[in-house]
């Protein structure tokens, strides 16, 4: 297992999947992105083209390199088109049933020594791996939002993961120019285990201390050196993703700080999901 990675598949081209595909093509890796409809695939390609275009405008990337990167991205709606991928990164909805189905199908489609990775942020990699054959080829590769800008990738070792697969995923993340860190498959892995309760505390402080989202964001930027304030960050991550991750941590560890605050649960129910829906703590165009 764990052959050289020349071609990568990315399943699901939402915010994270599109970002991961962008990182791969910019690192010179042939990439096949799979979405459920051609329109969703094209929308992701459009977003990637936009960010590459911005980098060209700012002089951080040559037009030639930008064009070459974009040409490395192929789109498909068929999982069968991932047959010759050496690594597939799944970045679909955070739903165990969907992921089980994908990992079952992918196991049949890809070569026997291909690696299957999941970008899950809140589900158990061990549970996801249980649907794959063999489960030893499954590893967590948890990128951070926005994937093209955030250096960290958590390389998550499930109960079943072959250590050679962990090493191959780690080496590949390095090849992408990322800063990988190995960890076990525990709720929230490393960063979310710490960050999610902290963001929940920030949201609770809004009401407790009678502070506005603008002021709590300024407080954490100017008092704690955060690159962006907690409300801006929750809007970036997405209220739905944050609530799901909070609930998963709460289910797994039962620490009250992990339970999502009522305020963001209500926002999620109202469809105020942050940047992606145009409204969260802030409004976006
Ligand atoms: N994809 C690709 N390129 C992007 C991008 C994206 N999503 N977003 C922005 N860019 C590019 C743009 O071209 C932008 O330039 P432009 O605005 O002129 O077009 C360029 O990057 C740089 O943007 P900024 O000047 O706004 O960069 P900043 O210096 O402000 O840094 C940041 C942005 C890196 C996002 C910084 O604010 C930061 O580190 N924020 C914290 C983010 C964070 O904590 N993420 C983790 C969330 S938790 C998580 O993801 C886990 C999950 O499981 C929930």
PDB file of N, CA and C in Angstrom, residues 109-168:
ATOM      1  N   UNK A 109     -13.831   1.242  -6.750  1.00  0.00           N
ATOM      2  CA  UNK A 109     -13.415   1.956  -7.962  1.00  0.00           C
ATOM      3  C   UNK A 109     -11.898   2.100  -8.076  1.00  0.00           C
ATOM      4  N   UNK A 110     -11.237   2.456  -6.968  1.00  0.00           N
ATOM      5  CA  UNK A 110      -9.800   2.795  -7.046  1.00  0.00           C
ATOM      6  C   UNK A 110      -8.945   1.529  -6.993  1.00  0.00           C
ATOM      7  N   UNK A 111      -7.671   1.683  -7.334  1.00  0.00           N
ATOM      8  CA  UNK A 111      -6.726   0.565  -7.285  1.00  0.00           C
ATOM      9  C   UNK A 111      -6.533   0.087  -5.851  1.00  0.00           C
ATOM     10  N   UNK A 112      -6.015  -1.147  -5.720  1.00  0.00           N
ATOM     11  CA  UNK A 112      -5.975  -1.729  -4.368  1.00  0.00           C
ATOM     12  C   UNK A 112      -4.984  -1.048  -3.429  1.00  0.00           C
ATOM     13  N   UNK A 113      -3.988  -0.335  -4.003  1.00  0.00           N
ATOM     14  CA  UNK A 113      -3.054   0.348  -3.111  1.00  0.00           C
ATOM     15  C   UNK A 113      -3.295   1.864  -3.049  1.00  0.00           C
ATOM     16  N   UNK A 114      -4.451   2.309  -3.543  1.00  0.00           N
ATOM     17  CA  UNK A 114      -4.765   3.754  -3.446  1.00  0.00           C
ATOM     18  C   UNK A 114      -5.181   4.101  -2.014  1.00  0.00           C
ATOM     19  N   UNK A 115      -4.896   5.337  -1.638  1.00  0.00           N
ATOM     20  CA  UNK A 115      -5.236   5.807  -0.294  1.00  0.00           C
ATOM     21  C   UNK A 115      -6.554   6.572  -0.338  1.00  0.00           C
ATOM     22  N   UNK A 116      -7.394   6.345   0.654  1.00  0.00           N
ATOM     23  CA  UNK A 116      -8.653   7.085   0.764  1.00  0.00           C
ATOM     24  C   UNK A 116      -8.575   7.971   2.011  1.00  0.00           C
ATOM     25  N   UNK A 117      -8.687   9.277   1.800  1.00  0.00           N
ATOM     26  CA  UNK A 117      -8.606  10.206   2.933  1.00  0.00           C
ATOM     27  C   UNK A 117      -9.945  10.905   3.120  1.00  0.00           C
ATOM     28  N   UNK A 118     -10.239  11.273   4.349  1.00  0.00           N
ATOM     29  CA  UNK A 118     -11.434  12.071   4.608  1.00  0.00           C
ATOM     30  C   UNK A 118     -11.020  13.391   5.245  1.00  0.00           C
ATOM     31  N   UNK A 119     -11.703  14.439   4.813  1.00  0.00           N
ATOM     32  CA  UNK A 119     -11.455  15.771   5.391  1.00  0.00           C
ATOM     33  C   UNK A 119     -12.448  16.046   6.524  1.00  0.00           C
ATOM     34  N   UNK A 120     -13.078  15.013   7.050  1.00  0.00           N
ATOM     35  CA  UNK A 120     -14.071  15.262   8.098  1.00  0.00           C
ATOM     36  C   UNK A 120     -13.486  16.099   9.224  1.00  0.00           C
ATOM     37  N   UNK A 121     -14.319  17.001   9.770  1.00  0.00           N
ATOM     38  CA  UNK A 121     -13.822  17.772  10.909  1.00  0.00           C
ATOM     39  C   UNK A 121     -14.430  17.282  12.201  1.00  0.00           C
ATOM     40  N   UNK A 122     -15.520  16.520  12.120  1.00  0.00           N
ATOM     41  CA  UNK A 122     -16.215  16.196  13.364  1.00  0.00           C
ATOM     42  C   UNK A 122     -16.603  14.729  13.492  1.00  0.00           C
ATOM     43  N   UNK A 123     -16.600  13.997  12.388  1.00  0.00           N
ATOM     44  CA  UNK A 123     -16.981  12.585  12.495  1.00  0.00           C
ATOM     45  C   UNK A 123     -15.736  11.754  12.826  1.00  0.00           C
ATOM     46  N   UNK A 124     -15.991  10.520  13.250  1.00  0.00           N
ATOM     47  CA  UNK A 124     -14.883   9.634  13.588  1.00  0.00           C
ATOM     48  C   UNK A 124     -14.308   9.025  12.303  1.00  0.00           C
ATOM     49  N   UNK A 125     -13.011   9.181  12.111  1.00  0.00           N
ATOM     50  CA  UNK A 125     -12.356   8.607  10.923  1.00  0.00           C
ATOM     51  C   UNK A 125     -12.446   7.077  11.003  1.00  0.00           C
ATOM     52  N   UNK A 126     -12.381   6.555  12.217  1.00  0.00           N
ATOM     53  CA  UNK A 126     -12.475   5.102  12.427  1.00  0.00           C
ATOM     54  C   UNK A 126     -13.829   4.583  11.937  1.00  0.00           C
ATOM     55  N   UNK A 127     -14.890   5.316  12.268  1.00  0.00           N
ATOM     56  CA  UNK A 127     -16.228   4.895  11.812  1.00  0.00           C
ATOM     57  C   UNK A 127     -16.352   5.007  10.297  1.00  0.00           C
ATOM     58  N   UNK A 128     -15.812   6.097   9.745  1.00  0.00           N
ATOM     59  CA  UNK A 128     -15.855   6.264   8.285  1.00  0.00           C
ATOM     60  C   UNK A 128     -15.095   5.116   7.615  1.00  0.00           C
ATOM     61  N   UNK A 129     -13.910   4.794   8.181  1.00  0.00           N
ATOM     62  CA  UNK A 129     -13.048   3.762   7.586  1.00  0.00           C
ATOM     63  C   UNK A 129     -13.721   2.394   7.586  1.00  0.00           C
ATOM     64  N   UNK A 130     -14.652   2.179   8.514  1.00  0.00           N
ATOM     65  CA  UNK A 130     -15.257   0.844   8.639  1.00  0.00           C
ATOM     66  C   UNK A 130     -16.000   0.447   7.364  1.00  0.00           C
ATOM     67  N   UNK A 131     -16.373   1.419   6.521  1.00  0.00           N
ATOM     68  CA  UNK A 131     -17.100   1.090   5.290  1.00  0.00           C
ATOM     69  C   UNK A 131     -16.146   0.794   4.131  1.00  0.00           C
ATOM     70  N   UNK A 132     -14.848   1.050   4.326  1.00  0.00           N
ATOM     71  CA  UNK A 132     -13.891   0.897   3.220  1.00  0.00           C
ATOM     72  C   UNK A 132     -13.287  -0.497   3.204  1.00  0.00           C
ATOM     73  N   UNK A 133     -12.813  -0.894   2.025  1.00  0.00           N
ATOM     74  CA  UNK A 133     -12.143  -2.184   1.911  1.00  0.00           C
ATOM     75  C   UNK A 133     -10.828  -1.981   1.173  1.00  0.00           C
ATOM     76  N   UNK A 134      -9.673  -2.236   1.831  1.00  0.00           N
ATOM     77  CA  UNK A 134      -9.571  -2.519   3.248  1.00  0.00           C
ATOM     78  C   UNK A 134      -9.571  -1.216   4.057  1.00  0.00           C
ATOM     79  N   UNK A 135     -10.040  -1.233   5.308  1.00  0.00           N
ATOM     80  CA  UNK A 135     -10.088  -0.002   6.113  1.00  0.00           C
ATOM     81  C   UNK A 135      -8.707   0.550   6.446  1.00  0.00           C
ATOM     82  N   UNK A 136      -7.682  -0.291   6.316  1.00  0.00           N
ATOM     83  CA  UNK A 136      -6.305   0.151   6.638  1.00  0.00           C
ATOM     84  C   UNK A 136      -5.833   1.268   5.722  1.00  0.00           C
ATOM     85  N   UNK A 137      -6.491   1.438   4.561  1.00  0.00           N
ATOM     86  CA  UNK A 137      -6.047   2.455   3.596  1.00  0.00           C
ATOM     87  C   UNK A 137      -6.672   3.826   3.862  1.00  0.00           C
ATOM     88  N   UNK A 138      -7.503   3.922   4.921  1.00  0.00           N
ATOM     89  CA  UNK A 138      -8.211   5.179   5.192  1.00  0.00           C
ATOM     90  C   UNK A 138      -7.474   5.997   6.260  1.00  0.00           C
ATOM     91  N   UNK A 139      -7.378   7.299   5.987  1.00  0.00           N
ATOM     92  CA  UNK A 139      -6.679   8.215   6.902  1.00  0.00           C
ATOM     93  C   UNK A 139      -7.442   9.541   6.898  1.00  0.00           C
ATOM     94  N   UNK A 140      -7.355  10.302   7.970  1.00  0.00           N
ATOM     95  CA  UNK A 140      -7.933  11.643   7.974  1.00  0.00           C
ATOM     96  C   UNK A 140      -6.904  12.639   7.454  1.00  0.00           C
ATOM     97  N   UNK A 141      -7.348  13.500   6.531  1.00  0.00           N
ATOM     98  CA  UNK A 141      -6.504  14.643   6.127  1.00  0.00           C
ATOM     99  C   UNK A 141      -7.390  15.854   6.330  1.00  0.00           C
ATOM    100  N   UNK A 142      -7.237  16.485   7.476  1.00  0.00           N
ATOM    101  CA  UNK A 142      -8.133  17.574   7.863  1.00  0.00           C
ATOM    102  C   UNK A 142      -7.482  18.923   7.565  1.00  0.00           C
ATOM    103  N   UNK A 143      -7.985  19.550   6.503  1.00  0.00           N
ATOM    104  CA  UNK A 143      -7.501  20.879   6.099  1.00  0.00           C
ATOM    105  C   UNK A 143      -8.304  21.932   6.850  1.00  0.00           C
ATOM    106  N   UNK A 144      -7.791  23.151   6.862  1.00  0.00           N
ATOM    107  CA  UNK A 144      -8.459  24.250   7.566  1.00  0.00           C
ATOM    108  C   UNK A 144      -8.912  25.318   6.582  1.00  0.00           C
ATOM    109  N   UNK A 145      -9.928  25.987   6.936  1.00  0.00           N
ATOM    110  CA  UNK A 145     -10.626  26.943   6.073  1.00  0.00           C
ATOM    111  C   UNK A 145     -10.064  28.358   6.249  1.00  0.00           C
ATOM    112  N   UNK A 146      -9.654  29.025   5.190  1.00  0.00           N
ATOM    113  CA  UNK A 146      -9.613  28.603   3.786  1.00  0.00           C
ATOM    114  C   UNK A 146      -8.381  27.740   3.473  1.00  0.00           C
ATOM    115  N   UNK A 147      -8.638  26.576   2.874  1.00  0.00           N
ATOM    116  CA  UNK A 147      -7.562  25.598   2.662  1.00  0.00           C
ATOM    117  C   UNK A 147      -6.351  26.156   1.913  1.00  0.00           C
ATOM    118  N   UNK A 148      -6.527  27.023   0.909  1.00  0.00           N
ATOM    119  CA  UNK A 148      -5.334  27.517   0.214  1.00  0.00           C
ATOM    120  C   UNK A 148      -4.460  28.442   1.085  1.00  0.00           C
ATOM    121  N   UNK A 149      -5.043  28.987   2.139  1.00  0.00           N
ATOM    122  CA  UNK A 149      -4.284  29.940   2.958  1.00  0.00           C
ATOM    123  C   UNK A 149      -3.802  29.357   4.286  1.00  0.00           C
ATOM    124  N   UNK A 150      -4.500  28.369   4.809  1.00  0.00           N
ATOM    125  CA  UNK A 150      -4.144  27.842   6.130  1.00  0.00           C
ATOM    126  C   UNK A 150      -3.136  26.700   5.981  1.00  0.00           C
ATOM    127  N   UNK A 151      -1.974  26.813   6.614  1.00  0.00           N
ATOM    128  CA  UNK A 151      -0.927  25.812   6.406  1.00  0.00           C
ATOM    129  C   UNK A 151      -1.198  24.432   7.031  1.00  0.00           C
ATOM    130  N   UNK A 152      -1.969  24.377   8.113  1.00  0.00           N
ATOM    131  CA  UNK A 152      -2.079  23.101   8.839  1.00  0.00           C
ATOM    132  C   UNK A 152      -2.899  22.051   8.100  1.00  0.00           C
ATOM    133  N   UNK A 153      -2.425  20.808   8.155  1.00  0.00           N
ATOM    134  CA  UNK A 153      -3.255  19.644   7.815  1.00  0.00           C
ATOM    135  C   UNK A 153      -3.068  18.638   8.951  1.00  0.00           C
ATOM    136  N   UNK A 154      -4.168  18.270   9.623  1.00  0.00           N
ATOM    137  CA  UNK A 154      -4.093  17.226  10.649  1.00  0.00           C
ATOM    138  C   UNK A 154      -4.160  15.877   9.942  1.00  0.00           C
ATOM    139  N   UNK A 155      -3.162  15.048  10.178  1.00  0.00           N
ATOM    140  CA  UNK A 155      -3.125  13.708   9.581  1.00  0.00           C
ATOM    141  C   UNK A 155      -3.623  12.755  10.668  1.00  0.00           C
ATOM    142  N   UNK A 156      -4.859  12.285  10.468  1.00  0.00           N
ATOM    143  CA  UNK A 156      -5.548  11.585  11.554  1.00  0.00           C
ATOM    144  C   UNK A 156      -5.483  10.071  11.360  1.00  0.00           C
ATOM    145  N   UNK A 157      -4.926   9.429  12.372  1.00  0.00           N
ATOM    146  CA  UNK A 157      -4.742   7.975  12.364  1.00  0.00           C
ATOM    147  C   UNK A 157      -5.989   7.325  12.969  1.00  0.00           C
ATOM    148  N   UNK A 158      -6.749   6.621  12.127  1.00  0.00           N
ATOM    149  CA  UNK A 158      -7.897   5.875  12.651  1.00  0.00           C
ATOM    150  C   UNK A 158      -7.390   4.604  13.330  1.00  0.00           C
ATOM    151  N   UNK A 159      -8.285   3.935  14.035  1.00  0.00           N
ATOM    152  CA  UNK A 159      -7.889   2.668  14.701  1.00  0.00           C
ATOM    153  C   UNK A 159      -7.274   1.694  13.692  1.00  0.00           C
ATOM    154  N   UNK A 160      -7.838   1.704  12.470  1.00  0.00           N
ATOM    155  CA  UNK A 160      -7.422   0.681  11.496  1.00  0.00           C
ATOM    156  C   UNK A 160      -6.256   1.127  10.611  1.00  0.00           C
ATOM    157  N   UNK A 161      -5.911   2.429  10.613  1.00  0.00           N
ATOM    158  CA  UNK A 161      -4.984   2.937   9.582  1.00  0.00           C
ATOM    159  C   UNK A 161      -3.599   2.286   9.628  1.00  0.00           C
ATOM    160  N   UNK A 162      -3.154   1.864   8.462  1.00  0.00           N
ATOM    161  CA  UNK A 162      -1.798   1.353   8.290  1.00  0.00           C
ATOM    162  C   UNK A 162      -0.829   2.529   8.485  1.00  0.00           C
ATOM    163  N   UNK A 163       0.228   2.337   9.256  1.00  0.00           N
ATOM    164  CA  UNK A 163       1.151   3.443   9.541  1.00  0.00           C
ATOM    165  C   UNK A 163       1.821   3.960   8.257  1.00  0.00           C
ATOM    166  N   UNK A 164       1.979   3.080   7.255  1.00  0.00           N
ATOM    167  CA  UNK A 164       2.568   3.521   5.977  1.00  0.00           C
ATOM    168  C   UNK A 164       1.634   4.508   5.277  1.00  0.00           C
ATOM    169  N   UNK A 165       0.347   4.351   5.499  1.00  0.00           N
ATOM    170  CA  UNK A 165      -0.643   5.260   4.900  1.00  0.00           C
ATOM    171  C   UNK A 165      -0.571   6.625   5.601  1.00  0.00           C
ATOM    172  N   UNK A 166      -0.407   6.593   6.921  1.00  0.00           N
ATOM    173  CA  UNK A 166      -0.235   7.843   7.677  1.00  0.00           C
ATOM    174  C   UNK A 166       1.005   8.579   7.150  1.00  0.00           C
ATOM    175  N   UNK A 167       2.083   7.854   6.976  1.00  0.00           N
ATOM    176  CA  UNK A 167       3.336   8.464   6.506  1.00  0.00           C
ATOM    177  C   UNK A 167       3.170   9.034   5.095  1.00  0.00           C
ATOM    178  N   UNK A 168       2.445   8.299   4.236  1.00  0.00           N
ATOM    179  CA  UNK A 168       2.261   8.763   2.853  1.00  0.00           C
ATOM    180  C   UNK A 168       1.404  10.033   2.825  1.00  0.00           C
TER     181      UNK A 168
END
